[in-house]
Amino acid sequence: MSSLSYLVSRLLQIIPTFLLVMVVIFLLVRMLPGDPAIAMADAKATEAQLELIRQKLGLNEPLVMQFFYFVKNTLSGDMGTSILLKAPVLDVIIERIPVTAFLTLYAVCLSILIAGPLAFVAALNKNRGLDIAIRSGFQVGLSTPVFYIGLLLLTFLAASLRLFPVGGYGTTFLQHLHHLMLPALTVALYTSAIIMRNLRSAVIEVLDADYVQFARSKGLSRSVILGRHVLRNALISTVTLLGLSIGNLMSGTLVTETVFAVPGLGRLMLEAIFARDYPLIQGLTLTFAVMVSLVFLFTDMVQAWLDPRLRLS
Amino acid sequence: MTQLDTLQATTPQKKKLHPRVKALLRPGFLLGFFILSSSILLAVFPWAFAPYDPNAFDFNAIQKSPSWAHPFGTDNLGRDTLSRVIWAYQVDMQIAFFATFFAMVIGVVVGSLVAYHGGIADVLFGRLVDVTITFPFLVLVIAVVAVLGPGLTNMYVAVTLVQWVYYARLTRAEIMTQMTSDYASAGRVMGYSSTRIIFRHLLPNATTPLITYWMTDMALAILLGSSLGYLGLGAQPPQAEWGVLIAEGRNFITTAWWMSLMPGIAIVVTGLGFSLVGDSLADVLRPRGAS
């Protein structure tokens, strides 16, 4: 029961945030000089077509009403027509979502596999050579731009050694795994550099916690202590950190998709920007915001599930 | 006996360094300081260090691999890569400054006002933070660049529009902590104006986390600026900027790898300089008494 009310209150919190998100996206196109209808239409649009768009967006009415129309249209799934792809924005985006979602999840799994064990090793060897080496490595990673990591992996592992395809997405699940290996690794290296430092301190903190001291004094074996007590509690901070870094992760995905020619939302966003395809830019910006909020929500849920204190308070 | 006592008392003991001095002597800080000062030198006097004109074509030296004459090789038009990387310091160090400075100033002012006065402004600010973190940073920045058009100046505007919120959030949190302290209450009891309390008393005590954050942010700004340059939304070719240089080399990566590899190293090294200095500054600037 308490979990349910927690979920409901958390869902209600999203509504005001989302109204403001809509305001930002609405104002974005209104910032353009001149008639928004011209920006939202094809360059070859006739005056009659422009008038139709003006009516649909309510451009002849006050700004507040225009915003109302914008929210109404968006909620009914009508985000306009992409100038670039000559198709409804919603359809174009829905078609690309699985690719970006796959890449993001893949990257999350890889970054846990990379940062997790290394954070543990670093924490267990606190301030010794191995710890310093691992931390220095991630410090360098933190100063490396995502597109550069991607370009290096692409050059050495895909173009020279031919271990992986140079781009694309593939058709079956295994092909997806193979094609997206390098893009996901690129995002994962960058993400693990971001979460590594905090994860290491989290593990150190858990190692010093009273319940771990207690488990040690009970005479539990090292592997049981690490596996049952430390790992579970360190997992909570990993989930939180990854959840909070989702914005960074998505930013990384955007760049990586461009480097590896992955047909996802990020690459579409850049194509839309160069084509000045404003309906598509609006739709994509909204989609990214929705994805981030969903991840924030999901993070809160997982956290509550892993950490009973949050659920019950 | 007394003589012996005085002798013992005056015997030089092992010199204990002040913790701040110790923080300054750490290898991490020294390395970061060295990188940063050389970067600034290269940015201010590129002509003194660059062996060639960064934009001079040499059709006799096209895509030459690194050699004594051209330590970083040459590009597809025969331009010297080392000279282009050096001239790019100017642009990228500028990005580090301009893409962060105005955001910091606006953020500090708004953040401290909101924290001090509270009320409806604080509630609205809280909502604004919620909205800002709902967008991936890069998505929001390039959406603004899409509206304003590509280019360095528009990039600064876009980054400032988004980034000031993060500075304001940090300042607000710092000021909130400072406000509970005795000296803040004392100021209020003395009848000082809120402006005086905020800017003369509270803010100076909140500078350490701000400066540390600013340093890290400058490193991030270089990454962001070069990413946008690479994507074609930041600095525009033929201007030498690291991201632009890497993008120029992208099509020749299998035949002339140095065109992309070298500017990338400059990014990594400079970014490392900023974050190393930022990390150590936190220890150097920590208020007296704290360990």
mmCIF file of N, CA and C in Angstrom, chain B residues 76-140:
data_model
loop_
_atom_site.group_PDB
_atom_site.id
_atom_site.type_symbol
_atom_site.label_atom_id
_atom_site.label_comp_id
_atom_site.label_asym_id
_atom_site.label_seq_id
_atom_site.Cartn_x
_atom_site.Cartn_y
_atom_site.Cartn_z
ATOM 1 N N ASN B 76 45.187 17.269 -45.479
ATOM 2 C CA ASN B 76 44.915 16.989 -46.888
ATOM 3 C C ASN B 76 45.203 18.182 -47.792
ATOM 4 N N LEU B 77 45.390 19.376 -47.202
ATOM 5 C CA LEU B 77 45.716 20.549 -48.013
ATOM 6 C C LEU B 77 47.162 20.980 -47.787
ATOM 7 N N GLY B 78 47.913 20.147 -47.073
ATOM 8 C CA GLY B 78 49.313 20.466 -46.836
ATOM 9 C C GLY B 78 49.536 21.433 -45.706
ATOM 10 N N ARG B 79 48.490 21.690 -44.879
ATOM 11 C CA ARG B 79 48.680 22.576 -43.740
ATOM 12 C C ARG B 79 49.335 21.798 -42.605
ATOM 13 N N ASP B 80 50.185 22.495 -41.834
ATOM 14 C CA ASP B 80 50.927 21.849 -40.754
ATOM 15 C C ASP B 80 49.993 21.606 -39.562
ATOM 16 N N THR B 81 49.813 20.336 -39.176
ATOM 17 C CA THR B 81 48.855 20.015 -38.114
ATOM 18 C C THR B 81 49.274 20.616 -36.778
ATOM 19 N N LEU B 82 50.581 20.580 -36.460
ATOM 20 C CA LEU B 82 51.048 21.137 -35.185
ATOM 21 C C LEU B 82 50.672 22.613 -35.080
ATOM 22 N N SER B 83 50.907 23.366 -36.156
ATOM 23 C CA SER B 83 50.590 24.791 -36.121
ATOM 24 C C SER B 83 49.098 25.017 -35.955
ATOM 25 N N ARG B 84 48.313 24.170 -36.595
ATOM 26 C CA ARG B 84 46.859 24.320 -36.464
ATOM 27 C C ARG B 84 46.401 23.982 -35.052
ATOM 28 N N VAL B 85 46.998 22.939 -34.470
ATOM 29 C CA VAL B 85 46.643 22.581 -33.091
ATOM 30 C C VAL B 85 47.017 23.722 -32.148
ATOM 31 N N ILE B 86 48.182 24.341 -32.385
ATOM 32 C CA ILE B 86 48.623 25.438 -31.499
ATOM 33 C C ILE B 86 47.707 26.655 -31.648
ATOM 34 N N TRP B 87 47.369 27.013 -32.878
ATOM 35 C CA TRP B 87 46.487 28.168 -33.057
ATOM 36 C C TRP B 87 45.099 27.906 -32.498
ATOM 37 N N ALA B 88 44.713 26.624 -32.420
ATOM 38 C CA ALA B 88 43.392 26.296 -31.888
ATOM 39 C C ALA B 88 43.308 26.541 -30.383
ATOM 40 N N TYR B 89 44.478 26.585 -29.687
ATOM 41 C CA TYR B 89 44.464 26.866 -28.247
ATOM 42 C C TYR B 89 43.702 28.144 -27.951
ATOM 43 N N GLN B 90 43.944 29.167 -28.815
ATOM 44 C CA GLN B 90 43.287 30.444 -28.665
ATOM 45 C C GLN B 90 41.766 30.277 -28.581
ATOM 46 N N VAL B 91 41.235 29.534 -29.564
ATOM 47 C CA VAL B 91 39.788 29.365 -29.650
ATOM 48 C C VAL B 91 39.265 28.539 -28.482
ATOM 49 N N ASP B 92 39.927 27.410 -28.193
ATOM 50 C CA ASP B 92 39.383 26.508 -27.179
ATOM 51 C C ASP B 92 39.520 27.063 -25.765
ATOM 52 N N MET B 93 40.603 27.819 -25.494
ATOM 53 C CA MET B 93 40.709 28.435 -24.172
ATOM 54 C C MET B 93 39.657 29.528 -24.024
ATOM 55 N N GLN B 94 39.371 30.204 -25.137
ATOM 56 C CA GLN B 94 38.290 31.190 -25.130
ATOM 57 C C GLN B 94 36.959 30.520 -24.808
ATOM 58 N N ILE B 95 36.733 29.357 -25.435
ATOM 59 C CA ILE B 95 35.502 28.613 -25.169
ATOM 60 C C ILE B 95 35.411 28.274 -23.685
ATOM 61 N N ALA B 96 36.540 27.793 -23.127
ATOM 62 C CA ALA B 96 36.542 27.422 -21.709
ATOM 63 C C ALA B 96 36.094 28.600 -20.855
ATOM 64 N N PHE B 97 36.507 29.809 -21.240
ATOM 65 C CA PHE B 97 36.170 30.977 -20.427
ATOM 66 C C PHE B 97 34.755 31.485 -20.714
ATOM 67 N N PHE B 98 34.470 31.776 -21.977
ATOM 68 C CA PHE B 98 33.198 32.433 -22.304
ATOM 69 C C PHE B 98 31.988 31.525 -22.120
ATOM 70 N N ALA B 99 32.189 30.211 -22.276
ATOM 71 C CA ALA B 99 31.043 29.310 -22.132
ATOM 72 C C ALA B 99 30.724 29.049 -20.662
ATOM 73 N N THR B 100 31.568 29.573 -19.738
ATOM 74 C CA THR B 100 31.313 29.300 -18.323
ATOM 75 C C THR B 100 31.142 30.577 -17.505
ATOM 76 N N PHE B 101 31.871 31.643 -17.894
ATOM 77 C CA PHE B 101 31.962 32.820 -17.038
ATOM 78 C C PHE B 101 30.607 33.507 -16.826
ATOM 79 N N PHE B 102 29.898 33.793 -17.923
ATOM 80 C CA PHE B 102 28.630 34.516 -17.791
ATOM 81 C C PHE B 102 27.591 33.668 -17.061
ATOM 82 N N ALA B 103 27.604 32.363 -17.349
ATOM 83 C CA ALA B 103 26.692 31.463 -16.645
ATOM 84 C C ALA B 103 26.968 31.530 -15.153
ATOM 85 N N MET B 104 28.259 31.598 -14.786
ATOM 86 C CA MET B 104 28.599 31.625 -13.373
ATOM 87 C C MET B 104 28.111 32.925 -12.731
ATOM 88 N N VAL B 105 28.378 34.062 -13.410
ATOM 89 C CA VAL B 105 27.981 35.349 -12.838
ATOM 90 C C VAL B 105 26.462 35.405 -12.636
ATOM 91 N N ILE B 106 25.722 35.057 -13.686
ATOM 92 C CA ILE B 106 24.258 35.082 -13.567
ATOM 93 C C ILE B 106 23.800 34.108 -12.485
ATOM 94 N N GLY B 107 24.370 32.893 -12.529
ATOM 95 C CA GLY B 107 23.967 31.868 -11.577
ATOM 96 C C GLY B 107 24.243 32.278 -10.138
ATOM 97 N N VAL B 108 25.397 32.894 -9.892
ATOM 98 C CA VAL B 108 25.752 33.298 -8.532
ATOM 99 C C VAL B 108 24.782 34.366 -8.026
ATOM 100 N N VAL B 109 24.494 35.362 -8.879
ATOM 101 C CA VAL B 109 23.597 36.437 -8.447
ATOM 102 C C VAL B 109 22.189 35.881 -8.186
ATOM 103 N N VAL B 110 21.651 35.153 -9.155
ATOM 104 C CA VAL B 110 20.291 34.623 -8.988
ATOM 105 C C VAL B 110 20.237 33.650 -7.817
ATOM 106 N N GLY B 111 21.214 32.744 -7.754
ATOM 107 C CA GLY B 111 21.225 31.733 -6.704
ATOM 108 C C GLY B 111 21.259 32.351 -5.315
ATOM 109 N N SER B 112 22.084 33.400 -5.114
ATOM 110 C CA SER B 112 22.160 33.968 -3.765
ATOM 111 C C SER B 112 20.897 34.769 -3.433
ATOM 112 N N LEU B 113 20.353 35.488 -4.431
ATOM 113 C CA LEU B 113 19.126 36.239 -4.160
ATOM 114 C C LEU B 113 17.987 35.303 -3.779
ATOM 115 N N VAL B 114 17.866 34.223 -4.561
ATOM 116 C CA VAL B 114 16.793 33.261 -4.321
ATOM 117 C C VAL B 114 16.939 32.621 -2.941
ATOM 118 N N ALA B 115 18.161 32.277 -2.579
ATOM 119 C CA ALA B 115 18.391 31.632 -1.293
ATOM 120 C C ALA B 115 18.095 32.599 -0.154
ATOM 121 N N TYR B 116 18.504 33.864 -0.314
ATOM 122 C CA TYR B 116 18.358 34.819 0.778
ATOM 123 C C TYR B 116 16.907 35.226 0.990
ATOM 124 N N HIS B 117 16.208 35.478 -0.120
ATOM 125 C CA HIS B 117 14.849 35.994 0.019
ATOM 126 C C HIS B 117 13.787 34.904 0.103
ATOM 127 N N GLY B 118 14.087 33.725 -0.449
ATOM 128 C CA GLY B 118 13.148 32.608 -0.344
ATOM 129 C C GLY B 118 11.807 32.929 -0.959
ATOM 130 N N GLY B 119 10.735 32.373 -0.378
ATOM 131 C CA GLY B 119 9.387 32.671 -0.828
ATOM 132 C C GLY B 119 9.087 32.130 -2.213
ATOM 133 N N ILE B 120 8.239 32.861 -2.926
ATOM 134 C CA ILE B 120 7.738 32.386 -4.213
ATOM 135 C C ILE B 120 8.866 32.246 -5.231
ATOM 136 N N ALA B 121 9.858 33.155 -5.168
ATOM 137 C CA ALA B 121 10.976 33.097 -6.113
ATOM 138 C C ALA B 121 11.721 31.777 -5.965
ATOM 139 N N ASP B 122 11.873 31.349 -4.711
ATOM 140 C CA ASP B 122 12.597 30.106 -4.454
ATOM 141 C C ASP B 122 11.828 28.902 -4.991
ATOM 142 N N VAL B 123 10.502 28.929 -4.822
ATOM 143 C CA VAL B 123 9.662 27.832 -5.324
ATOM 144 C C VAL B 123 9.766 27.763 -6.839
ATOM 145 N N LEU B 124 9.647 28.939 -7.494
ATOM 146 C CA LEU B 124 9.737 28.973 -8.951
ATOM 147 C C LEU B 124 11.100 28.469 -9.419
ATOM 148 N N PHE B 125 12.136 28.870 -8.688
ATOM 149 C CA PHE B 125 13.477 28.439 -9.061
ATOM 150 C C PHE B 125 13.597 26.914 -8.971
ATOM 151 N N GLY B 126 13.007 26.352 -7.913
ATOM 152 C CA GLY B 126 13.021 24.899 -7.763
ATOM 153 C C GLY B 126 12.420 24.203 -8.967
ATOM 154 N N ARG B 127 11.310 24.751 -9.470
ATOM 155 C CA ARG B 127 10.660 24.187 -10.659
ATOM 156 C C ARG B 127 11.578 24.286 -11.871
ATOM 157 N N LEU B 128 12.227 25.463 -11.986
ATOM 158 C CA LEU B 128 13.121 25.690 -13.121
ATOM 159 C C LEU B 128 14.244 24.650 -13.137
ATOM 160 N N VAL B 129 14.765 24.341 -11.936
ATOM 161 C CA VAL B 129 15.820 23.329 -11.849
ATOM 162 C C VAL B 129 15.284 21.976 -12.317
ATOM 163 N N ASP B 130 14.079 21.627 -11.842
ATOM 164 C CA ASP B 130 13.466 20.352 -12.242
ATOM 165 C C ASP B 130 13.384 20.247 -13.755
ATOM 166 N N VAL B 131 12.945 21.347 -14.399
ATOM 167 C CA VAL B 131 12.778 21.318 -15.852
ATOM 168 C C VAL B 131 14.126 21.179 -16.543
ATOM 169 N N THR B 132 15.113 21.947 -16.054
ATOM 170 C CA THR B 132 16.413 21.941 -16.719
ATOM 171 C C THR B 132 17.051 20.559 -16.677
ATOM 172 N N ILE B 133 16.955 19.876 -15.510
ATOM 173 C CA ILE B 133 17.604 18.562 -15.450
ATOM 174 C C ILE B 133 16.796 17.501 -16.178
ATOM 175 N N THR B 134 15.556 17.842 -16.577
ATOM 176 C CA THR B 134 14.767 16.876 -17.338
ATOM 177 C C THR B 134 15.271 16.766 -18.780
ATOM 178 N N PHE B 135 15.926 17.823 -19.263
ATOM 179 C CA PHE B 135 16.509 17.737 -20.607
ATOM 180 C C PHE B 135 17.951 17.273 -20.509
ATOM 181 N N PRO B 136 18.353 16.344 -21.390
ATOM 182 C CA PRO B 136 19.787 16.093 -21.463
ATOM 183 C C PRO B 136 20.476 17.402 -21.856
ATOM 184 N N PHE B 137 21.573 17.734 -21.169
ATOM 185 C CA PHE B 137 22.241 19.024 -21.351
ATOM 186 C C PHE B 137 22.517 19.334 -22.826
ATOM 187 N N LEU B 138 23.116 18.368 -23.514
ATOM 188 C CA LEU B 138 23.505 18.597 -24.901
ATOM 189 C C LEU B 138 22.285 18.816 -25.796
ATOM 190 N N VAL B 139 21.193 18.096 -25.507
ATOM 191 C CA VAL B 139 19.983 18.225 -26.321
ATOM 192 C C VAL B 139 19.448 19.656 -26.228
ATOM 193 N N LEU B 140 19.405 20.175 -24.991
ATOM 194 C CA LEU B 140 18.894 21.532 -24.813
ATOM 195 C C LEU B 140 19.810 22.546 -25.492
#
